[in-house]
Each structure stands twice: as C-alpha cells, then as structure tokens.
mmCIF file of N, CA, C and O in Angstrom:
data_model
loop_
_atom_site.group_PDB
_atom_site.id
_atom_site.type_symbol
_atom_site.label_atom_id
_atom_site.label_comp_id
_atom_site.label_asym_id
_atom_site.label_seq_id
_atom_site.Cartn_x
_atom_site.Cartn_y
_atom_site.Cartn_z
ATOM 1 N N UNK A 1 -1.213 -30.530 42.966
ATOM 2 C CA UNK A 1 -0.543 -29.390 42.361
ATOM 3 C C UNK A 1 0.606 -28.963 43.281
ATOM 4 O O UNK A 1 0.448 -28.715 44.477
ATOM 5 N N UNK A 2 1.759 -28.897 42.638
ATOM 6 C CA UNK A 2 2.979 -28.489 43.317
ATOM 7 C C UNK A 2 2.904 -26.623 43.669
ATOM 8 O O UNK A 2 2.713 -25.689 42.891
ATOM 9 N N UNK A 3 3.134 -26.637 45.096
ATOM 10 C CA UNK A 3 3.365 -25.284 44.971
ATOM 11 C C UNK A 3 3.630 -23.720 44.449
ATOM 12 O O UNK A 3 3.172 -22.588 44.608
ATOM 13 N N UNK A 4 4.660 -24.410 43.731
ATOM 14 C CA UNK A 4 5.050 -23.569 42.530
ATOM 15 C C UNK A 4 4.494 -23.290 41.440
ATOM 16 O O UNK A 4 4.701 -22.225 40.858
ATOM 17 N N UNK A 5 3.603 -24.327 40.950
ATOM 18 C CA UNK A 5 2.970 -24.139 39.539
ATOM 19 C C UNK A 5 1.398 -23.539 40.559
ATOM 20 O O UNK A 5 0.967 -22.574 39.929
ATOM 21 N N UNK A 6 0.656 -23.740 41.591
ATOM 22 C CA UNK A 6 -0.260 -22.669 41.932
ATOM 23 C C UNK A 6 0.339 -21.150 42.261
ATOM 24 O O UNK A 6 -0.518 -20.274 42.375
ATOM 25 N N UNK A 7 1.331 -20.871 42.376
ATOM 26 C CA UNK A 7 2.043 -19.375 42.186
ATOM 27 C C UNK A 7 2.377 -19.362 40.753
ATOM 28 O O UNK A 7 2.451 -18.252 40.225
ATOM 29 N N UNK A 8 2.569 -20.293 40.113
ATOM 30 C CA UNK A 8 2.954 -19.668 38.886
ATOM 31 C C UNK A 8 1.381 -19.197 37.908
ATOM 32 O O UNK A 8 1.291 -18.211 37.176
ATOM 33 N N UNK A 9 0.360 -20.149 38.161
ATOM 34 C CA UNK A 9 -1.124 -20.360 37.693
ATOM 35 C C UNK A 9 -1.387 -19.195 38.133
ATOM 36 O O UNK A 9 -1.507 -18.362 37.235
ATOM 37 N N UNK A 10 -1.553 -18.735 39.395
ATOM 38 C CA UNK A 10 -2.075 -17.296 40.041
ATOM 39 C C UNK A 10 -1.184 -16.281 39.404
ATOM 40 O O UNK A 10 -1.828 -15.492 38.712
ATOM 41 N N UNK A 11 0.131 -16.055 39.430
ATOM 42 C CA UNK A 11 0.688 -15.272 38.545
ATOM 43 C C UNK A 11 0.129 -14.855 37.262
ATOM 44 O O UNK A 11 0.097 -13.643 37.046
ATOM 45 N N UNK A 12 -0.354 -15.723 36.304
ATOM 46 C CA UNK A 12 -0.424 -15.903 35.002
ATOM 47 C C UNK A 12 -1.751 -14.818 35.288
ATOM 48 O O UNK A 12 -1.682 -13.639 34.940
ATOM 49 N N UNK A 13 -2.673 -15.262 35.810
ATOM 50 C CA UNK A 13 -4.140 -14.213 36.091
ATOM 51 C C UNK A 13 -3.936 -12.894 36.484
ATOM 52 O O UNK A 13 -4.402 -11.991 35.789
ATOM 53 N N UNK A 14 -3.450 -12.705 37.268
ATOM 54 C CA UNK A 14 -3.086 -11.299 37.908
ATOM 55 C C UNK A 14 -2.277 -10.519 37.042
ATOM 56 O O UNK A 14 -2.436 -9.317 37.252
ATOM 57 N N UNK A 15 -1.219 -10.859 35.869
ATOM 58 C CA UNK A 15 -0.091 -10.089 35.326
ATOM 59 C C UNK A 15 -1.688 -9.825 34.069
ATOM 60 O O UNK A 15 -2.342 -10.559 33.328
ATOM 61 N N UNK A 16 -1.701 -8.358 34.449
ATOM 62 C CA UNK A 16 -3.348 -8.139 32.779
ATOM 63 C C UNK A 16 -2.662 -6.811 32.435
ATOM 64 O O UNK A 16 -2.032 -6.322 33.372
ATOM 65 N N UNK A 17 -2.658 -6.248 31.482
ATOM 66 C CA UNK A 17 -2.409 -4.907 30.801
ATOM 67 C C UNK A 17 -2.652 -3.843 32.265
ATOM 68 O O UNK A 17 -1.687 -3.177 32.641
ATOM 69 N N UNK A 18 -4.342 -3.726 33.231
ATOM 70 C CA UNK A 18 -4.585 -3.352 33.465
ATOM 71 C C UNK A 18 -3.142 -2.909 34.941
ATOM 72 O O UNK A 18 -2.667 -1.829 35.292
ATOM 73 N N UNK A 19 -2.914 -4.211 35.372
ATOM 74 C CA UNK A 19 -2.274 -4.705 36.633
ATOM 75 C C UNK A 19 -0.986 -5.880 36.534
ATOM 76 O O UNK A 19 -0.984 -7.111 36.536
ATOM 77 N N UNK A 20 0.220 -4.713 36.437
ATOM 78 C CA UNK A 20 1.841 -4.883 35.741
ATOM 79 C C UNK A 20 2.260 -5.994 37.086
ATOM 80 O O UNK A 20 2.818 -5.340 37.968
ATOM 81 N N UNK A 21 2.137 -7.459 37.451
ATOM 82 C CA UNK A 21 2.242 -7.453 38.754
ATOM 83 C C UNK A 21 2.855 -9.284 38.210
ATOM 84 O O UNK A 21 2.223 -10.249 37.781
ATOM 85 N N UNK A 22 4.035 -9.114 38.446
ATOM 86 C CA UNK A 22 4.936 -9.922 37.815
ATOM 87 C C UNK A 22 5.150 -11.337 38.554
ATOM 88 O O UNK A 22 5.032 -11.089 39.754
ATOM 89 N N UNK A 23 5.397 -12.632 38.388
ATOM 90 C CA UNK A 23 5.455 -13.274 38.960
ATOM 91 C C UNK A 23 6.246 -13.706 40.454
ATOM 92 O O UNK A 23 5.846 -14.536 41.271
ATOM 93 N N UNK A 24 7.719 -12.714 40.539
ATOM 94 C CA UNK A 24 7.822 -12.500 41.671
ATOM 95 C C UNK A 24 7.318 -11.738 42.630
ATOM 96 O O UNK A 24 7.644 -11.864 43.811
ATOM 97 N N UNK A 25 6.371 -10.772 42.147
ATOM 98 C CA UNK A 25 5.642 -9.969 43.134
ATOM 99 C C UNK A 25 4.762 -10.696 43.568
ATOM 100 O O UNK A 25 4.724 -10.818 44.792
ATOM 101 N N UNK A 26 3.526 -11.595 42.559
ATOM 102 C CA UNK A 26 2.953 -12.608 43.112
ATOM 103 C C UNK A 26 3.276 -13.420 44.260
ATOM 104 O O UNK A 26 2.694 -13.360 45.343
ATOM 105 N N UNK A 27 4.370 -14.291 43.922
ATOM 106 C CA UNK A 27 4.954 -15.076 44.681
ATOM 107 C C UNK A 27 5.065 -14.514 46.020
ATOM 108 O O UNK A 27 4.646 -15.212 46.943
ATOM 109 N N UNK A 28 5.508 -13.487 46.255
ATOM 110 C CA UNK A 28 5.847 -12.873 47.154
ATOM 111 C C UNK A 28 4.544 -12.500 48.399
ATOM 112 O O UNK A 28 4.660 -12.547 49.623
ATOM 113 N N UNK A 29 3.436 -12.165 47.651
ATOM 114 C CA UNK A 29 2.111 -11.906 48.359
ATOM 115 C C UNK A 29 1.912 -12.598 48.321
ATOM 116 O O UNK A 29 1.037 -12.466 49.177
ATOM 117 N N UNK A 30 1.798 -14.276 47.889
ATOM 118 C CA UNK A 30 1.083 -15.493 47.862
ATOM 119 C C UNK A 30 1.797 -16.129 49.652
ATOM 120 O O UNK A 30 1.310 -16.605 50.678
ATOM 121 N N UNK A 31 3.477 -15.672 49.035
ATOM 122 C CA UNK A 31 3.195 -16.170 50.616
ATOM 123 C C UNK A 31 3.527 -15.315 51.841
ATOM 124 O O UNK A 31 3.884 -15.687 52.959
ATOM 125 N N UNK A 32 3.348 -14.233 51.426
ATOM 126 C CA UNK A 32 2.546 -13.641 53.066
ATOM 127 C C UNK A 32 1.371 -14.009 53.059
ATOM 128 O O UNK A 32 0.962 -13.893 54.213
ATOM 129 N N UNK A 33 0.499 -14.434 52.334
ATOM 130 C CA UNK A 33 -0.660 -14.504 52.387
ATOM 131 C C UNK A 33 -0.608 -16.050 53.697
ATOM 132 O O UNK A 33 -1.264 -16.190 54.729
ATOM 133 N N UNK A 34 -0.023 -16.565 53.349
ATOM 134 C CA UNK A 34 0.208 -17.877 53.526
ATOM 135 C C UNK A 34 1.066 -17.785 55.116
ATOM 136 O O UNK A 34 0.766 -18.650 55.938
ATOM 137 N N UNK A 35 1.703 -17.147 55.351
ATOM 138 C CA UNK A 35 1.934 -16.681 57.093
ATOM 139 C C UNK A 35 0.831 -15.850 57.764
ATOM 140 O O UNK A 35 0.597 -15.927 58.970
ATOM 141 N N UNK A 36 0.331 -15.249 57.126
ATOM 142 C CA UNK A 36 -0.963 -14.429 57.962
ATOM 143 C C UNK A 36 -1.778 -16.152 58.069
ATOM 144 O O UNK A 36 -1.885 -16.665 59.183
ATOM 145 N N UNK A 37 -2.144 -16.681 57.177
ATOM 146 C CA UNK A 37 -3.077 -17.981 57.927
ATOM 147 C C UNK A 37 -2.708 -19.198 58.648
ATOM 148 O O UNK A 37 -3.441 -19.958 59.281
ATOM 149 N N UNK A 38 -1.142 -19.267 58.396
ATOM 150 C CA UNK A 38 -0.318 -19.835 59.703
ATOM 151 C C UNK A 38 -0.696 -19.292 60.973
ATOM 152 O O UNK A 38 -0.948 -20.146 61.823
ATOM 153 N N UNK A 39 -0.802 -18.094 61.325
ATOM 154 C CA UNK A 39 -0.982 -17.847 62.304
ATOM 155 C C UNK A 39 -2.740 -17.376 63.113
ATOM 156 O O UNK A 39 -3.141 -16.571 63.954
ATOM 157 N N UNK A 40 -3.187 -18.186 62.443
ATOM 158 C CA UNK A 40 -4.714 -18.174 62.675
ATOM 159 C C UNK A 40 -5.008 -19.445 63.294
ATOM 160 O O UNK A 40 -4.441 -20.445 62.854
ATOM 161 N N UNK A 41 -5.987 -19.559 64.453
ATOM 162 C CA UNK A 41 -6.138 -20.989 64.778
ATOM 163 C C UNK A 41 -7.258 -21.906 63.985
ATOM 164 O O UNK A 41 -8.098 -21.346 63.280
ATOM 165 N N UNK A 42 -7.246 -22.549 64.051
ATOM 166 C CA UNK A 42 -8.164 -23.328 63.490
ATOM 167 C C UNK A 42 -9.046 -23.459 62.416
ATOM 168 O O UNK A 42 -9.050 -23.856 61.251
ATOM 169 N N UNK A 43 -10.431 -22.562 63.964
ATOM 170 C CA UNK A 43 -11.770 -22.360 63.293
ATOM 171 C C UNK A 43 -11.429 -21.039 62.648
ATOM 172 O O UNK A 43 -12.160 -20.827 61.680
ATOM 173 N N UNK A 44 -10.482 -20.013 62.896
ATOM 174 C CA UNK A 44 -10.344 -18.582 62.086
ATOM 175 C C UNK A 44 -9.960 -19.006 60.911
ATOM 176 O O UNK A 44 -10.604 -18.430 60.034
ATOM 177 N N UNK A 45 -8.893 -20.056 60.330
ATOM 178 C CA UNK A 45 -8.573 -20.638 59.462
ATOM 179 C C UNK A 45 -9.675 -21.076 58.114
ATOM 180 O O UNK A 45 -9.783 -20.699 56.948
ATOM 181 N N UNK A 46 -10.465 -22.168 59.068
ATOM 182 C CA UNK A 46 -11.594 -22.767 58.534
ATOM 183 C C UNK A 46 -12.522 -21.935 57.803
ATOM 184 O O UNK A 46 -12.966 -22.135 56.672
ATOM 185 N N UNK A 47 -12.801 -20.805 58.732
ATOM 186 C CA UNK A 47 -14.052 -20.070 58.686
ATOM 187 C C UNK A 47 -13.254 -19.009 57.378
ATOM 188 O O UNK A 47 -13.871 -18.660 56.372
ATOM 189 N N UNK A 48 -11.702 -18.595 57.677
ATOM 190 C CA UNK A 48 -11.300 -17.632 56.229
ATOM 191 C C UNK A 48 -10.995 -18.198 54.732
ATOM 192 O O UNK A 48 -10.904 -17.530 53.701
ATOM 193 N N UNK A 49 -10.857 -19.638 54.889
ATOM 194 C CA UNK A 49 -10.882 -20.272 53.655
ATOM 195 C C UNK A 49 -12.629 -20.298 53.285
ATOM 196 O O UNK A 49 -13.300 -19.976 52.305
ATOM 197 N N UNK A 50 -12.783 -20.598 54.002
ATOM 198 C CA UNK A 50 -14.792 -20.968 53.491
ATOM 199 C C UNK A 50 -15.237 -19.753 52.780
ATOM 200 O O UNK A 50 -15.761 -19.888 51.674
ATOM 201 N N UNK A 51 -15.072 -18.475 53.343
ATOM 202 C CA UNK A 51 -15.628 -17.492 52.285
ATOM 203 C C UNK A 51 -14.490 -16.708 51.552
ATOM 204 O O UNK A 51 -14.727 -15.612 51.044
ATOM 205 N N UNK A 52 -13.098 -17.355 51.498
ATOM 206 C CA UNK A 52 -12.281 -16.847 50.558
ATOM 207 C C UNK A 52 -13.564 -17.822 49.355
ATOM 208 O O UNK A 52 -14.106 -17.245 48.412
ATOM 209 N N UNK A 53 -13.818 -19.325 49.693
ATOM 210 C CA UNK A 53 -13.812 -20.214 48.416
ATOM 211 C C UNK A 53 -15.059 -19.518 47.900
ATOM 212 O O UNK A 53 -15.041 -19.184 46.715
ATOM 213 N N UNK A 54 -16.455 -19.174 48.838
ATOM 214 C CA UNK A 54 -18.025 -18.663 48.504
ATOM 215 C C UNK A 54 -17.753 -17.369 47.543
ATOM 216 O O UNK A 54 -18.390 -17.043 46.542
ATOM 217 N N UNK A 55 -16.291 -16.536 48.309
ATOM 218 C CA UNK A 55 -16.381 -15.304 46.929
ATOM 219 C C UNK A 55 -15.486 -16.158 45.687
ATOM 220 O O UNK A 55 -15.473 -15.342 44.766
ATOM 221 N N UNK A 56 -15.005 -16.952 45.387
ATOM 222 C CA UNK A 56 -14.225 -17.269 44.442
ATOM 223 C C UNK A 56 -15.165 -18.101 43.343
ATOM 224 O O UNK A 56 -15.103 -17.874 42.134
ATOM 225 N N UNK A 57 -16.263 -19.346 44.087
ATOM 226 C CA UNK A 57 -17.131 -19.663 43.142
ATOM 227 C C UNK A 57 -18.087 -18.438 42.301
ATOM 228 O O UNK A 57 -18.503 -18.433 41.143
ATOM 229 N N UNK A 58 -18.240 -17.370 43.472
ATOM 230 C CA UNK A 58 -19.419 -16.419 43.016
ATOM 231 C C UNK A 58 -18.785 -15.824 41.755
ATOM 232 O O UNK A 58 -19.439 -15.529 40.754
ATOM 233 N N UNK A 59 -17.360 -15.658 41.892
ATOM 234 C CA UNK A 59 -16.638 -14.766 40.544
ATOM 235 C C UNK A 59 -16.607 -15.763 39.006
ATOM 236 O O UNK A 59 -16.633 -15.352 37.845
ATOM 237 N N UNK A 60 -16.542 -17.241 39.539
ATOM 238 C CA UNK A 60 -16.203 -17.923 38.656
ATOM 239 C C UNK A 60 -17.679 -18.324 37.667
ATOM 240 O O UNK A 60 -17.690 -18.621 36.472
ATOM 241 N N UNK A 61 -19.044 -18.198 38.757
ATOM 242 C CA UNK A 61 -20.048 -18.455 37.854
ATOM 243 C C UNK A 61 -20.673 -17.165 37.206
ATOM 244 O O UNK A 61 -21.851 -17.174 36.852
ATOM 245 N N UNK A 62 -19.951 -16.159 37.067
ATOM 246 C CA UNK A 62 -20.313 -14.709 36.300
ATOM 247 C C UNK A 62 -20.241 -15.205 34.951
ATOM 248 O O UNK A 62 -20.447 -14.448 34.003
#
C-alpha cells in the first residue's frame, strides 16, 4: 500500500457526521504521528506499535 492511499483509507474513517476532520487534517496528524515514532528507538518503537496493533484488533473484533 502506497502511502498516500493509507492516509487517504484513514481519512475516509475518521471524516463521520460526528467528527468534521478532512483529509488534509488527517494527513497532517498521520504524519506527526509518524515523526513522534521516528524519534523513538527501537524497542520504544516495537513495544508502541505492538499495542497500537492489540487495541486495533480488540476494536475490530467488536
């Protein structure tokens, strides 16, 4: 998956009636998100993807 179409995919979820939050705003937090874990070493890395993914399956098998 090209970069762009996982910001554009995450966009698409987040923009809901509830939460007005447009694809450049996305974009925009996707990648700070994405310099805050540049600057993590390793195992902080390792260890913040592992339970980003444990809460993301838990939401997905609701």
């Amino acid at each position: 998956m090209k970069l762009t179409d996982f910001y554009n995919a995450v966009s698409k979820r987040v923009d809901t009636e509830k939460t007005h939050i447009n694809a450049a705003e996305t974009k925009r937090v996707l990648s700070e998100a994405f310099l805050v874990l540049a600057e993590l070493d390793a195992a902080d890395f390792a260890d913040t993807i592992a339970k980003g993914m444990t809460t993301a399956k838990k939401k997905l098998s609701k």
